[in-house]
Coordinates of N, CA and C in Angstrom, one line a residue:
M284 N 51.3 84.6 82.6 CA 51.7 85.8 82.1 C 52.6 86.4 83.3
S285 N 54.0 86.8 82.9 CA 54.7 87.4 83.7 C 54.3 89.1 83.9
A286 N 54.7 89.8 84.9 CA 54.5 91.2 84.9 C 55.0 91.9 83.8
S287 N 56.1 91.6 83.3 CA 56.5 92.0 82.1 C 55.7 92.0 81.0
G288 N 55.1 90.7 80.8 CA 54.5 90.4 79.7 C 53.0 91.0 79.8
F289 N 52.4 91.3 81.2 CA 51.1 91.9 81.2 C 51.1 93.4 80.7
L290 N 52.6 94.0 81.0 CA 52.6 95.3 80.7 C 52.7 95.5 79.2
K291 N 53.4 94.5 78.5 CA 53.5 94.8 77.2 C 52.4 94.4 76.7
A292 N 51.6 93.4 76.9 CA 50.2 93.1 76.2 C 49.4 94.4 76.2
L293 N 49.2 95.2 77.6 CA 48.5 96.4 77.7 C 48.9 97.4 76.7
R294 N 50.4 97.7 76.5 CA 51.0 98.9 75.7 C 50.6 98.1 74.3
A295 N 50.5 97.1 73.7 CA 50.4 96.5 72.6 C 49.0 96.6 72.2
E296 N 48.0 96.7 73.0 CA 46.5 97.0 72.7 C 46.2 98.6 72.6
G297 N 47.5 99.4 72.7 CA 47.2 101.0 72.4 C 47.0 101.5 73.7
L298 N 47.1 101.0 74.9 CA 46.8 101.7 76.5 C 47.9 102.7 76.9
T299 N 47.5 103.6 77.5 CA 48.5 104.3 78.1 C 48.6 103.9 79.4
V300 N 49.9 103.5 79.8 CA 49.9 102.8 81.1 C 50.8 103.4 82.1
V301 N 50.5 103.7 83.3 CA 51.1 104.1 84.4 C 51.6 103.1 85.4
E302 N 53.1 103.1 85.5 CA 53.5 102.2 86.6 C 53.7 102.8 87.9
V303 N 52.9 102.3 88.8 CA 52.6 102.7 90.3 C 53.6 101.9 91.0
G304 N 55.0 102.7 91.7 CA 55.7 101.9 92.7 C 56.3 100.6 92.3
D305 N 56.2 99.8 93.5 CA 56.4 98.2 93.2 C 55.5 97.3 92.6
W306 N 54.6 97.6 91.5 CA 53.7 97.2 91.3 C 53.9 95.5 90.9
R307 N 55.0 95.4 90.3 CA 55.3 93.9 90.0 C 55.4 93.0 91.0
T308 N 55.8 93.5 92.3 CA 55.9 92.6 93.2 C 55.0 92.9 94.4
H309 N 53.8 93.9 94.4 CA 53.1 94.1 95.2 C 51.9 93.2 95.0
N310 N 51.7 92.4 96.0 CA 50.4 91.3 96.0 C 50.2 90.6 97.4
R311 N 49.2 89.6 97.5 CA 48.9 89.2 98.5 C 49.2 87.4 98.5
N312 N 50.2 87.3 97.5 CA 50.8 85.8 97.4 C 50.9 85.4 98.5
S313 N 51.2 85.7 99.6 CA 51.4 85.3 100.9 C 50.1 84.6 101.6
K314 N 49.1 85.1 101.1 CA 47.7 84.5 101.5 C 47.1 83.3 100.7
G315 N 47.7 82.9 99.6 CA 47.5 82.0 99.1 C 47.9 82.1 97.5
A316 N 48.0 81.0 97.0 CA 48.3 80.9 95.3 C 47.3 82.2 94.5
W317 N 48.0 82.4 93.3 CA 47.3 83.0 92.5 C 47.7 82.5 91.1
G318 N 46.4 81.6 90.8 CA 46.5 80.9 89.6 C 46.1 79.4 89.9
P319 N 45.6 78.6 88.9 CA 45.5 79.1 87.8 C 44.5 80.2 87.6
V320 N 44.7 81.2 86.6 CA 44.1 82.4 86.2 C 43.1 82.0 85.0
H321 N 41.6 82.1 85.4 CA 40.8 81.7 84.1 C 40.3 82.8 83.3
G322 N 40.2 84.2 84.0 CA 39.8 85.5 83.1 C 39.8 86.6 83.9
V323 N 39.0 87.7 83.5 CA 39.2 89.0 83.9 C 38.1 89.4 84.7
M324 N 38.3 90.3 85.6 CA 37.0 90.6 86.3 C 37.0 92.2 86.3
I325 N 35.9 93.0 86.0 CA 35.6 94.4 86.1 C 35.0 94.8 87.3
H326 N 35.4 95.9 87.8 CA 34.7 96.6 89.0 C 34.6 98.1 88.8
H327 N 33.7 98.5 89.6 CA 33.8 100.1 89.7 C 34.2 100.4 91.3
T328 N 34.9 101.4 91.5 CA 35.5 101.7 92.8 C 34.7 102.3 93.8
V329 N 33.6 103.0 93.5 CA 32.8 103.8 94.5 C 33.8 105.0 95.2
T330 N 34.6 105.4 94.2 CA 35.6 106.5 94.6 C 35.5 107.7 93.6
K331 N 35.9 108.6 93.8 CA 35.8 109.9 93.0 C 37.3 110.7 93.1
G332 N 38.1 111.0 92.1 CA 39.1 111.6 91.9 C 40.2 110.6 91.6
S333 N 41.1 110.4 90.5 CA 41.9 109.7 90.1 C 43.1 109.3 91.0
A334 N 43.7 110.3 91.6 CA 44.9 110.1 92.5 C 44.5 109.4 93.5
R335 N 43.4 109.9 94.2 CA 42.9 109.0 95.3 C 42.6 107.8 95.1
T336 N 41.8 107.3 94.0 CA 41.4 106.0 93.7 C 42.6 105.1 93.6
V337 N 43.7 105.6 92.9 CA 44.8 104.7 92.5 C 45.2 104.4 94.0
D338 N 45.4 105.5 94.8 CA 46.2 105.0 96.0 C 45.2 104.0 96.9
I339 N 43.9 104.5 96.9 CA 43.2 103.4 97.5 C 43.3 102.0 97.3
C340 N 43.2 101.8 95.7 CA 43.7 100.6 95.1 C 44.9 99.8 95.4
R341 N 45.9 100.5 95.6 CA 47.3 100.1 95.8 C 47.4 99.8 97.1
K342 N 47.0 100.8 98.0 CA 47.1 100.4 99.5 C 45.9 99.8 100.3
G343 N 44.8 99.7 99.7 CA 43.8 99.1 100.5 C 43.3 100.0 101.5
Y344 N 42.5 99.4 102.3 CA 41.9 100.2 103.7 C 41.9 99.4 104.7
E345 N 41.5 99.9 106.0 CA 41.4 99.1 107.2 C 40.5 98.0 106.8
G346 N 41.0 96.8 107.2 CA 40.1 95.5 107.0 C 40.3 94.9 105.4
L347 N 40.9 95.9 104.5 CA 41.1 95.0 103.2 C 42.3 95.7 102.7
P348 N 43.4 94.9 103.1 CA 44.4 95.3 102.5 C 45.0 95.2 100.9
G349 N 45.8 96.3 100.6 CA 46.0 96.3 99.1 C 47.0 95.3 98.5
P350 N 47.2 95.0 97.2 CA 46.4 95.7 96.1 C 44.8 95.1 96.1
L351 N 44.0 95.9 95.5 CA 42.8 95.5 95.6 C 42.3 95.4 93.9
C352 N 43.3 95.2 92.9 CA 43.2 95.0 91.8 C 44.9 94.9 91.1
H353 N 44.7 94.5 89.8 CA 46.1 94.7 89.2 C 46.2 96.0 88.5
G354 N 44.9 96.5 87.9 CA 44.9 97.9 87.3 C 43.8 98.7 87.7
V355 N 44.0 99.9 87.9 CA 42.8 101.1 87.9 C 42.9 101.8 86.6
I356 N 41.7 101.9 86.1 CA 41.4 102.4 84.8 C 40.7 103.8 85.2
T357 N 41.2 105.0 85.2 CA 40.6 106.2 85.5 C 39.9 106.7 84.4
K358 N 39.0 108.1 84.6 CA 38.1 108.3 83.7 C 38.9 108.9 82.5
D359 N 40.0 109.0 82.6 CA 40.6 109.8 81.4 C 41.3 108.5 80.5
G360 N 41.2 107.6 80.7 CA 41.3 105.7 80.0 C 42.9 105.8 80.4
R361 N 43.3 106.0 81.4 CA 44.9 105.4 81.7 C 44.6 104.1 82.6
V362 N 45.7 103.4 82.5 CA 45.5 102.1 83.3 C 46.7 102.5 84.1
H363 N 46.6 102.3 85.2 CA 47.4 102.6 86.7 C 47.8 101.1 87.0
L364 N 48.9 100.5 87.1 CA 49.5 99.2 87.5 C 49.7 99.5 88.9
V365 N 49.3 98.6 89.7 CA 49.0 99.0 91.3 C 49.6 97.7 92.0
G366 N 49.3 96.5 91.2 CA 49.8 95.2 91.7 C 49.9 94.1 90.7
Y367 N 50.8 93.2 91.0 CA 50.3 91.8 90.3 C 50.8 90.6 90.9
G368 N 49.8 89.5 90.7 CA 49.6 88.4 91.7 C 48.2 88.5 92.3
R369 N 48.3 87.7 93.3 CA 46.8 87.8 94.1 C 46.7 89.2 94.5
A370 N 45.4 89.8 94.1 CA 44.9 90.8 94.6 C 43.7 90.6 95.5
N371 N 43.3 91.8 96.3 CA 42.1 91.5 97.0 C 40.9 92.4 96.4
H372 N 40.4 91.7 95.2 CA 39.5 92.1 94.3 C 38.1 91.5 94.2
A373 N 38.3 90.1 94.0 CA 37.1 89.3 93.6 C 36.3 88.7 94.8
G374 N 37.1 88.1 96.0 CA 36.5 87.4 96.9 C 35.8 86.5 96.2
L375 N 34.8 85.7 97.3 CA 34.5 84.6 97.3 C 33.2 84.5 96.3
G376 N 33.2 83.7 95.2 CA 31.9 83.8 94.5 C 31.6 82.4 93.8
D377 N 30.7 82.1 93.0 CA 30.2 81.1 92.4 C 30.9 80.0 91.5
D378 N 31.2 78.8 92.0 CA 32.0 77.8 91.0 C 31.4 77.7 90.0
D379 N 30.1 77.6 89.9 CA 29.3 77.5 88.4 C 29.7 78.8 87.3
V380 N 29.9 79.6 87.9 CA 30.2 81.0 87.2 C 31.7 80.6 86.8
L381 N 32.5 80.1 87.7 CA 34.0 79.9 87.4 C 33.9 78.8 86.1
R382 N 33.1 77.8 86.4 CA 33.3 76.7 85.3 C 32.9 77.2 84.0
A383 N 31.6 77.9 84.0 CA 31.3 78.7 82.6 C 32.3 79.7 82.1
V384 N 33.3 80.3 83.0 CA 34.1 81.3 82.4 C 35.5 80.2 81.8
I385 N 35.6 79.3 82.3 CA 36.5 78.3 81.7 C 36.3 77.8 80.6
A386 N 35.0 77.6 80.5 CA 34.5 76.7 79.5 C 34.1 77.9 78.2
E387 N 34.1 78.8 78.6 CA 33.6 80.4 77.7 C 32.4 80.0 77.2
K388 N 31.4 79.8 78.1 CA 30.0 79.4 77.9 C 29.3 80.7 78.5
A389 N 27.8 80.8 78.3 CA 27.0 81.8 78.9 C 27.1 81.5 80.3
L390 N 27.0 82.6 81.1 CA 27.1 82.8 82.6 C 25.7 82.2 83.5
P391 N 25.8 81.3 84.3 CA 24.5 81.0 85.0 C 24.5 82.1 85.9
K392 N 23.3 82.3 86.6 CA 23.0 83.2 87.7 C 23.9 82.7 88.7
D393 N 24.8 83.8 89.3 CA 25.5 83.6 90.6 C 24.6 83.6 92.2
N394 N 24.7 82.4 92.5 CA 24.0 82.4 93.8 C 24.4 81.5 94.8
E395 N 25.9 81.5 94.9 CA 26.6 81.0 96.1 C 28.0 81.8 96.1
A396 N 28.7 81.8 97.3 CA 29.9 82.3 97.2 C 30.9 81.1 97.9
N397 N 31.4 80.1 97.0 CA 32.2 79.3 97.4 C 33.4 78.7 96.9
T398 N 33.9 79.9 96.3 CA 35.3 79.7 95.5 C 36.0 81.1 95.6
D399 N 37.2 80.9 95.6 CA 38.2 82.0 95.8 C 38.4 82.7 94.5
G400 N 37.7 83.9 94.3 CA 37.9 84.5 93.0 C 39.4 85.3 92.9
N401 N 40.2 85.5 93.9 CA 41.4 86.4 94.2 C 42.3 85.4 93.4
A402 N 42.2 84.1 93.2 CA 43.2 83.2 92.8 C 42.9 83.0 91.5
R403 N 41.6 83.3 91.0 CA 41.3 82.9 89.5 C 41.1 84.0 88.2
F404 N 41.1 85.3 88.9 CA 40.8 86.6 87.9 C 41.9 87.5 87.9
Y405 N 42.0 88.1 86.8 CA 42.7 89.5 86.8 C 41.8 90.4 87.1
G406 N 42.4 91.5 87.8 CA 41.1 92.4 88.1 C 41.3 93.9 87.7
F407 N 40.5 94.5 87.2 CA 40.4 95.9 87.0 C 39.3 96.7 87.6
E408 N 39.8 97.5 88.4 CA 38.8 98.6 89.3 C 39.0 99.8 88.4
C409 N 37.7 100.3 88.1 CA 37.4 101.4 87.1 C 36.5 102.5 88.1
E410 N 37.3 103.8 88.1 CA 37.1 104.9 88.8 C 35.8 105.5 88.3
N411 N 34.7 105.4 89.4 CA 33.3 105.5 89.2 C 32.5 105.6 90.5
L412 N 31.7 106.6 90.9 CA 31.0 106.3 91.9 C 29.7 104.8 92.1
G413 N 29.9 104.6 90.9 CA 28.9 103.2 90.9 C 27.7 103.7 91.4
D414 N 27.1 104.8 91.3 CA 25.6 105.2 91.7 C 24.6 105.1 90.3
G415 N 24.9 104.7 89.2 CA 24.3 104.8 88.0 C 24.0 106.2 87.6
A416 N 24.6 107.1 88.0 CA 24.5 108.5 87.4 C 25.8 108.9 87.0
D417 N 27.1 108.7 87.5 CA 28.2 108.9 87.2 C 28.7 108.6 86.1
P418 N 29.2 109.3 85.2 CA 29.2 109.1 83.7 C 30.5 108.1 83.5
W419 N 30.3 107.6 82.4 CA 31.6 106.2 82.0 C 32.0 107.2 80.5
P420 N 33.2 108.1 80.8 CA 33.5 108.5 79.6 C 34.0 107.5 78.4
K421 N 34.0 108.0 77.2 CA 34.2 107.2 76.0 C 35.7 106.7 76.0
A422 N 36.7 107.5 76.9 CA 37.9 106.9 77.0 C 38.0 105.9 78.0
Q423 N 37.3 106.0 78.8 CA 37.5 104.9 80.0 C 36.8 103.6 79.4
L424 N 35.7 103.7 79.0 CA 35.0 102.5 78.2 C 36.1 101.9 77.4
E425 N 36.5 102.8 76.3 CA 37.6 102.1 75.4 C 38.7 101.2 76.1
A426 N 39.1 101.8 77.3 CA 40.4 101.5 77.8 C 40.0 100.1 78.8
I427 N 38.6 100.3 79.3 CA 38.1 98.9 79.7 C 38.1 97.8 78.6
E428 N 37.5 98.1 77.7 CA 37.6 97.1 76.5 C 38.8 96.7 76.1
K429 N 39.9 97.6 75.8 CA 41.3 97.2 75.3 C 42.0 96.5 76.6
A430 N 42.0 96.6 78.0 CA 42.6 96.1 79.1 C 42.0 94.6 78.9
A431 N 40.8 94.6 79.1 CA 40.4 93.1 78.8 C 40.6 92.3 77.6
A432 N 40.6 92.9 76.4 CA 41.1 92.2 75.2 C 42.6 91.8 75.3
A433 N 43.4 92.8 75.9 CA 44.9 92.4 76.0 C 45.1 91.2 76.6
V434 N 44.5 90.9 77.8 CA 44.7 89.8 78.5 C 43.9 88.7 78.0
C435 N 42.9 88.8 77.2 CA 42.0 87.8 76.3 C 43.0 87.4 75.4
R436 N 43.6 88.4 74.7 CA 44.5 87.9 73.4 C 45.6 87.3 74.1
H437 N 46.5 87.6 74.9 CA 47.5 87.0 75.3 C 47.4 85.3 75.9
H438 N 46.3 85.2 76.4 CA 45.8 83.8 76.9 C 44.9 83.0 75.8
G439 N 44.8 83.7 74.6 CA 43.9 83.0 73.6 C 42.4 82.7 74.1
W440 N 41.8 83.5 75.0 CA 40.6 83.8 75.4 C 39.7 84.4 74.6
N441 N 38.4 84.0 74.7 CA 37.4 84.9 74.0 C 36.5 86.0 74.9
Q442 N 35.8 86.5 74.5 CA 35.2 87.7 75.4 C 34.5 87.1 76.7
R443 N 34.1 85.7 76.4 CA 33.2 85.3 77.7 C 34.1 84.9 79.0
S444 N 35.3 85.0 78.7 CA 36.4 84.9 79.9 C 36.2 86.3 80.7
V445 N 35.7 87.4 80.3 CA 35.5 88.8 81.1 C 34.2 88.8 81.7
I446 N 34.2 88.9 83.0 CA 33.0 89.0 83.8 C 32.9 90.1 84.6
G447 N 32.0 90.9 85.3 CA 31.7 91.6 86.1 C 31.6 91.1 87.4
H448 N 32.0 91.8 88.4 CA 31.8 91.4 89.8 C 30.5 91.0 90.3
L449 N 29.6 91.8 89.5 CA 28.0 91.5 89.8 C 27.5 90.1 89.4
E450 N 28.6 89.5 88.4 CA 27.9 88.2 87.7 C 28.8 87.0 88.5
W451 N 29.4 87.3 89.5 CA 30.4 86.5 90.4 C 30.2 86.3 91.7
Q452 N 29.7 87.4 92.3 CA 29.5 87.2 93.8 C 27.9 87.8 94.1
P453 N 27.1 87.0 94.8 CA 25.7 87.5 94.9 C 25.7 88.7 95.9
G454 N 25.0 89.6 95.4 CA 24.9 91.1 96.2 C 25.7 92.0 95.6
K455 N 26.5 91.8 94.6 CA 27.4 92.7 94.1 C 26.7 93.6 93.0
V456 N 26.9 94.8 92.6 CA 26.3 95.5 91.7 C 27.3 96.1 90.7
D457 N 28.6 95.9 90.6 CA 29.3 96.4 90.0 C 30.1 95.3 88.9
P458 N 30.1 96.2 87.9 CA 30.2 97.7 87.3 C 28.6 98.1 86.9
R459 N 28.2 99.2 87.8 CA 26.9 100.0 87.3 C 27.1 101.0 86.3
G460 N 26.4 100.9 85.3 CA 26.4 102.3 84.6 C 26.5 101.8 83.2
F461 N 27.0 100.7 83.0 CA 27.1 99.9 81.3 C 26.8 98.5 81.6
T462 N 26.5 97.8 80.9 CA 26.2 96.2 81.0 C 27.2 95.3 80.5
M463 N 27.6 94.3 81.2 CA 28.7 93.5 80.8 C 28.5 92.9 79.6
A464 N 27.1 92.4 79.2 CA 26.6 92.2 77.8 C 27.4 92.9 76.7
S465 N 27.1 94.2 77.1 CA 27.4 95.5 75.8 C 29.1 95.3 75.8
M466 N 29.8 95.4 77.1 CA 31.1 95.3 77.0 C 31.8 93.9 76.5
R467 N 31.3 92.8 76.5 CA 31.7 91.8 76.1 C 31.6 91.8 74.4
E468 N 30.6 92.5 74.0 CA 30.5 92.6 72.6 C 31.6 93.4 71.9
R469 N 31.8 94.5 72.9 CA 32.8 95.2 72.4 C 34.1 94.3 72.3
I470 N 34.5 93.8 73.5 CA 35.8 92.9 73.4 C 35.9 92.1 72.2
R471 N 34.6 91.4 72.2 CA 34.5 90.4 71.1 C 35.0 90.7 69.7
D472 N 34.3 91.9 69.4 CA 34.7 93.0 68.0 C 36.3 93.1 68.0
R473 N 36.8 93.6 69.3 CA 38.2 93.9 69.3 C 39.2 92.9 68.9
L474 N 38.5 91.6 69.4 CA 39.5 90.2 69.4 C 39.6 89.8 67.8
K475 N 38.5 90.4 67.1 CA 38.3 89.8 65.5 C 39.5 90.2 64.8

């Protein structure tokens, strides 16, 4: 999907989209290929404040340059596009999980980190402290559902193509505060 197609798909799903700077060409493609892409990965940011969160996800930080995702979903339900192409969001994960995503089957337990996820997944960072206590507003959860569904709809994928970072890489806990099983049910219902 082109950057313009990505924007169109998100808006067609009913999302409010904010384009941030040169997001269409802001990527890490110089570090390796982006694609073939097989799924969508959901994260939480461990940050507070929408403007600060978007800035960090766009620019990155010392030791991890941005973009850190393709879209930042803030608590108000807006999707801020910060990059398109390879992004530093998934890192190394489990090849068995990737095979399950491609086959759209139930996920195995992630127990190794041997496959480059930055090349294989669209990434959405969601503004949340990730402490299990920071709330997930209804508008934000709906935006996560819509954003993931928009990408799945474009590619002809089902809800099993959407995973959490915690399902990809051993030791990761994000997103914390809702289950990916419940989010996949929402996405499944939206795609019907």
